[in-house]
Coordinates of N, CA and C and ligand atoms in Angstrom, one line a residue:
M240 N 116.8 109.9 69.3 CA 117.5 108.7 68.8 C 118.2 108.0 70.0
N241 N 118.0 106.7 70.1 CA 118.7 106.0 71.2 C 120.2 106.1 71.0
N242 N 120.9 106.2 72.1 CA 122.4 106.3 72.1 C 123.0 107.7 71.7
V243 N 122.1 108.6 71.5 CA 122.6 110.0 71.2 C 121.8 111.0 72.2
T244 N 122.5 111.7 73.0 CA 121.9 112.6 74.0 C 122.6 113.9 74.0
L245 N 121.8 115.0 73.9 CA 122.4 116.3 74.0 C 122.4 116.7 75.5
I246 N 123.6 117.0 76.0 CA 123.8 117.3 77.4 C 124.1 118.8 77.5
K247 N 123.3 119.5 78.3 CA 123.6 120.9 78.6 C 124.4 121.1 79.9
S248 N 125.4 121.9 79.8 CA 126.3 122.1 81.0 C 126.3 123.6 81.3
P249 N 126.3 124.0 82.5 CA 126.4 125.4 82.9 C 127.8 126.0 82.7
S250 N 127.9 127.2 82.3 CA 129.2 127.9 82.3 C 129.2 129.0 83.3
F251 N 130.3 129.4 83.7 CA 130.5 130.4 84.8 C 131.1 131.7 84.2
G252 N 130.3 132.7 83.9 CA 130.8 133.9 83.3 C 130.9 135.0 84.3
D253 N 132.0 135.8 84.2 CA 132.1 137.1 85.0 C 132.8 138.1 84.2
E254 N 133.2 139.2 84.8 CA 133.9 140.2 84.0 C 135.2 139.8 83.4
R255 N 135.7 138.6 83.8 CA 137.0 138.1 83.3 C 136.8 137.3 82.0
G256 N 135.6 136.8 81.8 CA 135.3 135.8 80.7 C 134.5 134.7 81.2
T257 N 134.6 133.5 80.6 CA 133.7 132.4 80.9 C 134.5 131.1 81.1
L258 N 134.1 130.3 82.0 CA 134.7 129.0 82.3 C 133.6 127.9 82.3
I259 N 134.0 126.8 81.7 CA 133.1 125.6 81.7 C 133.9 124.4 82.1
A260 N 133.2 123.5 82.9 CA 134.0 122.3 83.4 C 133.2 121.1 83.0
F261 N 133.9 120.0 82.8 CA 133.2 118.7 82.5 C 133.9 117.7 83.4
E262 N 133.2 117.1 84.3 CA 133.9 116.1 85.3 C 133.6 114.7 84.8
S263 N 134.7 114.0 84.7 CA 134.6 112.5 84.4 C 133.7 111.8 85.4
A264 N 132.8 111.0 84.8 CA 132.0 110.1 85.6 C 130.9 110.9 86.5
I265 N 130.9 112.2 86.3 CA 129.9 113.1 87.0 C 129.0 113.7 85.9
D266 N 129.6 114.7 85.2 CA 128.8 115.4 84.1 C 128.8 114.5 82.9
I267 N 130.0 113.8 82.7 CA 130.1 112.8 81.6 C 129.9 111.4 82.1
P268 N 129.0 110.6 81.6 CA 128.7 109.4 82.3 C 129.6 108.2 82.0
F269 N 130.9 108.5 81.9 CA 131.9 107.4 81.8 C 133.3 108.0 82.3
E270 N 134.2 107.1 82.5 CA 135.6 107.5 82.9 C 136.3 107.9 81.6
V271 N 136.8 109.1 81.6 CA 137.5 109.6 80.4 C 138.9 109.1 80.3
K272 N 139.2 108.4 79.2 CA 140.6 107.8 79.0 C 141.4 108.6 78.0
R273 N 140.7 109.4 77.2 CA 141.4 110.1 76.1 C 140.6 111.4 75.8
V274 N 141.4 112.4 75.4 CA 140.8 113.7 75.0 C 141.5 114.0 73.6
Y275 N 140.7 114.4 72.6 CA 141.4 114.9 71.4 C 140.6 116.0 70.9
C276 N 141.2 116.9 70.1 CA 140.6 118.0 69.5 C 140.7 118.1 68.0
I277 N 139.7 118.5 67.3 CA 139.7 118.7 65.9 C 139.7 120.2 65.6
Y278 N 140.6 120.8 64.9 CA 140.6 122.2 64.6 C 141.4 122.5 63.3
H279 N 141.3 123.7 62.9 CA 141.9 124.1 61.6 C 141.4 123.3 60.5
T280 N 140.1 123.0 60.6 CA 139.5 122.2 59.5 C 139.2 123.2 58.3
E281 N 139.6 122.8 57.1 CA 139.5 123.7 55.9 C 138.0 123.9 55.6
A282 N 137.7 125.0 55.0 CA 136.3 125.3 54.5 C 135.8 124.2 53.6
G283 N 134.6 123.7 53.7 CA 134.0 122.7 52.8 C 134.4 121.3 53.1
V284 N 135.3 121.1 54.1 CA 135.8 119.7 54.4 C 134.9 119.1 55.4
S285 N 134.5 117.8 55.1 CA 133.8 117.0 56.1 C 134.7 115.9 56.7
R286 N 134.4 115.5 57.9 CA 135.2 114.4 58.6 C 134.3 113.4 59.1
G287 N 134.9 112.4 59.7 CA 134.2 111.3 60.4 C 133.9 110.2 59.4
F288 N 132.6 109.9 59.1 CA 132.2 108.8 58.2 C 132.6 107.4 58.7
H289 N 132.3 107.2 59.9 CA 132.5 105.9 60.5 C 131.6 105.7 61.8
A290 N 131.6 104.5 62.3 CA 131.0 104.2 63.6 C 132.0 103.6 64.4
H291 N 131.7 103.4 65.7 CA 132.6 102.7 66.6 C 131.8 101.5 67.2
R292 N 132.6 100.4 67.4 CA 132.0 99.2 68.0 C 131.8 99.3 69.5
N293 N 132.8 100.0 70.2 CA 132.7 100.0 71.6 C 133.4 101.3 72.2
L294 N 132.7 102.3 72.0 CA 133.3 103.6 72.4 C 132.1 104.6 72.8
K295 N 132.4 105.3 74.0 CA 131.5 106.3 74.3 C 132.2 107.6 74.2
Q296 N 131.5 108.6 73.6 CA 132.2 109.9 73.4 C 131.3 111.0 73.8
F297 N 131.9 112.1 74.3 CA 131.2 113.3 74.6 C 131.9 114.4 73.7
I298 N 131.1 115.0 72.8 CA 131.6 115.9 71.8 C 131.1 117.3 72.0
V299 N 132.1 118.2 72.2 CA 131.6 119.6 72.5 C 132.5 120.6 71.7
C300 N 131.8 121.5 71.1 CA 132.4 122.6 70.3 C 132.8 123.7 71.2
V301 N 134.1 123.8 71.5 CA 134.6 124.8 72.5 C 134.8 126.2 71.8
S302 N 134.8 126.2 70.5 CA 134.9 127.5 69.7 C 134.2 127.3 68.4
G303 N 133.6 128.3 67.8 CA 133.0 128.2 66.5 C 131.8 127.2 66.5
N304 N 131.6 126.6 65.3 CA 130.4 125.7 65.2 C 130.7 124.7 64.1
C305 N 129.9 123.6 64.1 CA 129.9 122.6 63.1 C 128.5 121.9 63.1
R306 N 128.3 121.1 62.1 CA 127.0 120.3 62.1 C 127.5 118.8 62.3
F307 N 126.9 118.2 63.3 CA 127.3 116.8 63.6 C 126.2 115.9 63.2
R308 N 126.4 115.0 62.3 CA 125.3 114.1 61.8 C 125.5 112.7 62.4
V309 N 124.4 112.2 63.0 CA 124.4 110.8 63.5 C 123.4 110.0 62.8
H310 N 123.7 108.7 62.6 CA 122.8 107.8 61.9 C 122.8 106.5 62.7
D311 N 121.6 106.0 63.0 CA 121.5 104.8 63.8 C 121.3 103.5 63.0
G312 N 121.4 103.6 61.7 CA 121.1 102.5 60.8 C 119.8 102.6 60.1
K313 N 118.9 103.5 60.6 CA 117.6 103.7 60.0 C 117.4 105.2 59.7
H314 N 117.8 106.0 60.7 CA 117.5 107.5 60.5 C 118.8 108.3 60.8
A315 N 118.8 109.4 60.2 CA 119.9 110.4 60.4 C 119.3 111.6 61.2
E316 N 120.2 112.2 62.0 CA 119.8 113.4 62.7 C 121.0 114.3 62.7
D317 N 120.7 115.6 62.5 CA 121.8 116.6 62.5 C 121.7 117.5 63.8
Y318 N 122.8 117.7 64.4 CA 122.9 118.6 65.6 C 123.8 119.7 65.3
A319 N 123.4 120.9 65.6 CA 124.2 122.1 65.5 C 125.0 122.3 66.7
L320 N 126.3 122.0 66.7 CA 127.2 122.2 67.8 C 127.8 123.6 67.7
N321 N 127.3 124.5 68.6 CA 127.7 125.9 68.4 C 127.9 126.6 69.8
S322 N 128.0 125.7 70.8 CA 128.2 126.3 72.2 C 128.9 125.3 73.1
P323 N 129.9 125.8 73.9 CA 130.5 124.8 74.8 C 129.5 124.3 75.8
E324 N 128.3 125.0 76.0 CA 127.3 124.5 76.9 C 126.5 123.4 76.4
K325 N 126.7 123.0 75.1 CA 125.8 122.0 74.4 C 126.7 120.9 73.9
G326 N 126.8 119.8 74.6 CA 127.6 118.7 74.1 C 126.8 117.5 73.7
L327 N 127.4 116.7 72.9 CA 126.6 115.5 72.4 C 127.3 114.2 73.0
L328 N 126.5 113.4 73.6 CA 126.9 112.1 74.1 C 126.5 111.1 73.1
V329 N 127.5 110.4 72.6 CA 127.3 109.3 71.6 C 127.8 108.0 72.1
E330 N 126.9 107.0 72.2 CA 127.2 105.7 72.7 C 126.7 104.7 71.7
G331 N 127.2 103.5 71.8 CA 126.6 102.4 71.0 C 127.0 102.6 69.5
L332 N 126.2 101.8 68.7 CA 126.6 101.7 67.3 C 125.9 102.8 66.5
I333 N 126.6 103.9 66.4 CA 126.1 105.1 65.7 C 127.1 105.6 64.7
W334 N 126.7 105.8 63.4 CA 127.5 106.4 62.4 C 127.6 107.9 62.6
R335 N 128.8 108.4 62.4 CA 128.9 109.9 62.7 C 129.7 110.6 61.5
E336 N 129.2 111.8 61.3 CA 129.8 112.6 60.2 C 129.9 114.0 60.8
M337 N 130.9 114.8 60.4 CA 131.0 116.2 60.8 C 131.1 117.1 59.5
H338 N 130.2 118.1 59.5 CA 130.2 119.0 58.3 C 130.1 120.4 58.7
D339 N 130.3 121.3 57.7 CA 130.1 122.8 57.9 C 130.8 123.4 59.0
F340 N 132.1 123.0 59.1 CA 133.0 123.6 60.1 C 133.2 125.1 59.9
S341 N 133.0 125.9 60.9 CA 133.4 127.3 60.8 C 135.0 127.3 60.9
S342 N 135.6 128.4 60.4 CA 137.0 128.5 60.4 C 137.6 128.5 61.8
D343 N 136.8 128.9 62.8 CA 137.4 129.0 64.2 C 136.9 127.8 65.0
C344 N 136.4 126.7 64.3 CA 135.8 125.6 65.1 C 136.9 124.8 65.8
V345 N 136.7 124.6 67.1 CA 137.5 123.6 67.8 C 136.6 122.6 68.5
L346 N 136.6 121.4 68.0 CA 135.8 120.4 68.5 C 136.6 119.5 69.5
M347 N 136.1 119.5 70.8 CA 136.9 118.7 71.8 C 136.1 117.4 72.0
V348 N 136.7 116.3 72.0 CA 136.1 115.0 72.2 C 136.7 114.3 73.4
L349 N 135.8 113.9 74.4 CA 136.2 113.1 75.5 C 135.8 111.7 75.2
A350 N 136.7 110.7 75.4 CA 136.4 109.4 74.9 C 136.6 108.4 76.1
S351 N 135.8 107.3 76.0 CA 135.9 106.3 77.1 C 137.0 105.3 77.0
E352 N 137.6 105.3 75.8 CA 138.7 104.3 75.5 C 139.9 104.9 74.9
H353 N 141.0 104.3 75.0 CA 142.2 104.7 74.3 C 142.0 104.5 72.8
Y354 N 142.8 105.1 72.0 CA 142.6 105.0 70.5 C 142.9 103.6 70.0
D355 N 142.0 103.1 69.2 CA 142.1 101.7 68.7 C 141.4 101.7 67.3
E356 N 142.2 101.6 66.3 CA 141.7 101.6 64.9 C 140.8 100.4 64.7
Q357 N 141.0 99.3 65.4 CA 140.1 98.1 65.3 C 138.7 98.3 65.7
D358 N 138.5 99.4 66.5 CA 137.1 99.7 66.9 C 136.3 100.5 65.9
Y359 N 137.0 100.9 64.8 CA 136.3 101.7 63.8 C 135.5 100.8 62.8
I360 N 134.3 101.2 62.4 CA 133.6 100.6 61.2 C 133.6 101.8 60.2
R361 N 134.4 101.6 59.1 CA 134.5 102.8 58.2 C 133.7 102.6 56.9
D362 N 133.0 101.5 56.8 CA 132.2 101.2 55.6 C 130.7 101.3 56.0
F363 N 130.0 102.2 55.3 CA 128.6 102.4 55.7 C 127.7 101.2 55.5
K364 N 128.0 100.4 54.4 CA 127.2 99.2 54.1 C 127.4 98.2 55.2
Q365 N 128.7 98.0 55.6 CA 129.0 97.1 56.7 C 128.3 97.6 58.0
F366 N 128.3 98.9 58.3 CA 127.6 99.4 59.4 C 126.2 99.1 59.4
I367 N 125.5 99.2 58.3 CA 124.1 98.9 58.2 C 123.8 97.4 58.5
S368 N 124.7 96.5 57.9 CA 124.4 95.1 58.1 C 124.7 94.7 59.6
I369 N 125.7 95.4 60.3 CA 125.9 95.1 61.7 C 124.7 95.6 62.5
T370 N 124.2 96.7 62.2 CA 123.0 97.2 63.0 C 121.8 96.2 62.8
R371 N 121.7 95.7 61.6 CA 120.6 94.7 61.4 C 120.8 93.4 62.2
E372 N 122.1 93.0 62.2 CA 122.4 91.7 62.9 C 122.1 92.0 64.4
E373 N 122.5 93.1 64.9 CA 122.3 93.4 66.4 C 120.8 93.4 66.7
K374 N 120.0 94.0 65.7 CA 118.6 94.1 66.0 C 118.0 92.8 66.0
S375 N 118.4 91.9 65.0 CA 117.7 90.6 65.0 C 118.1 89.7 66.1
S376 N 119.4 89.9 66.6 CA 119.8 89.0 67.8 C 119.1 89.5 69.1
A377 N 118.7 90.8 69.1 CA 118.0 91.3 70.3 C 116.5 90.9 70.4
T378 N 116.0 90.4 69.2 CA 114.5 90.1 69.2 C 114.3 88.6 69.3
Ligands
T46_4 C1 135.2 110.3 65.9 C2 135.1 111.6 65.3 C3 134.1 112.5 66.0 C4 145.0 109.2 66.7 O1 146.2 108.9 66.5 N1 144.5 109.2 67.9 C5 143.2 109.5 68.2 O2 142.8 109.5 69.3 C6 142.3 109.9 67.1 C7 140.9 110.2 67.3 C8 142.9 109.9 65.8 N2 144.2 109.6 65.6 C9 144.8 109.6 64.3 C10 144.2 108.6 63.3 C11 144.3 109.3 62.0 O3 145.6 109.1 61.4 O4 144.4 110.9 63.7 C12 144.1 110.8 62.3 C13 142.8 111.4 62.0 O5 141.7 110.5 62.6 P1 140.3 110.3 61.9 O6 140.5 110.3 60.4 O7 139.7 109.1 62.5 O8 139.5 111.6 62.3 P2 138.0 112.0 62.1 O9 137.9 113.5 62.4 O10 137.4 111.5 60.9 O11 137.2 111.2 63.3 C14 137.5 111.5 64.7 C15 137.7 110.3 65.5 O12 138.7 109.4 64.9 C16 136.4 109.5 65.7 O13 136.6 108.5 66.7 O14 134.2 109.8 66.5 O15 136.4 112.3 65.2

């Protein structure tokens, strides 16, 4: 799917444990302005259900696992985020949902912009019509 890329990063393990690093503008293709984490999500709870107008995000599960669903206005895809070595880069107009959190799930998100509620599209029908407008203005 355009605007959604799985990025694999190497970790460094030894007898002490494991370390993984993400460098802004090197491993992550944007300058990171904000980091937030989602954790202690209750069993059976889903989150997200919105798109962003102007935000790039790198989403990585640093503990446990969850299912991350993306929708580009036509198709949905599910990604199993279950390793710190496997992060999802989401850019452009993409609807996102998070499901099936394990009790130990810690989702870390690196974002290209500061928090801005105006950047959210929280209505799926509005999201679909905006994707159609974008597509018709591009042709
Ligand atoms: C996204 C998915 C993957 C802040 O004050 N600052 C922040 O940086 C963020 C992200 C949220 N908040 C506040 C706003 C709400 O009162 O935290 C509360 C929960 O946020 P929200 O309901 O948007 O959380 P999720 O888990 O539905 O979505 C989040 C991000 O908001 C969103 O950008 O892509 O994770």
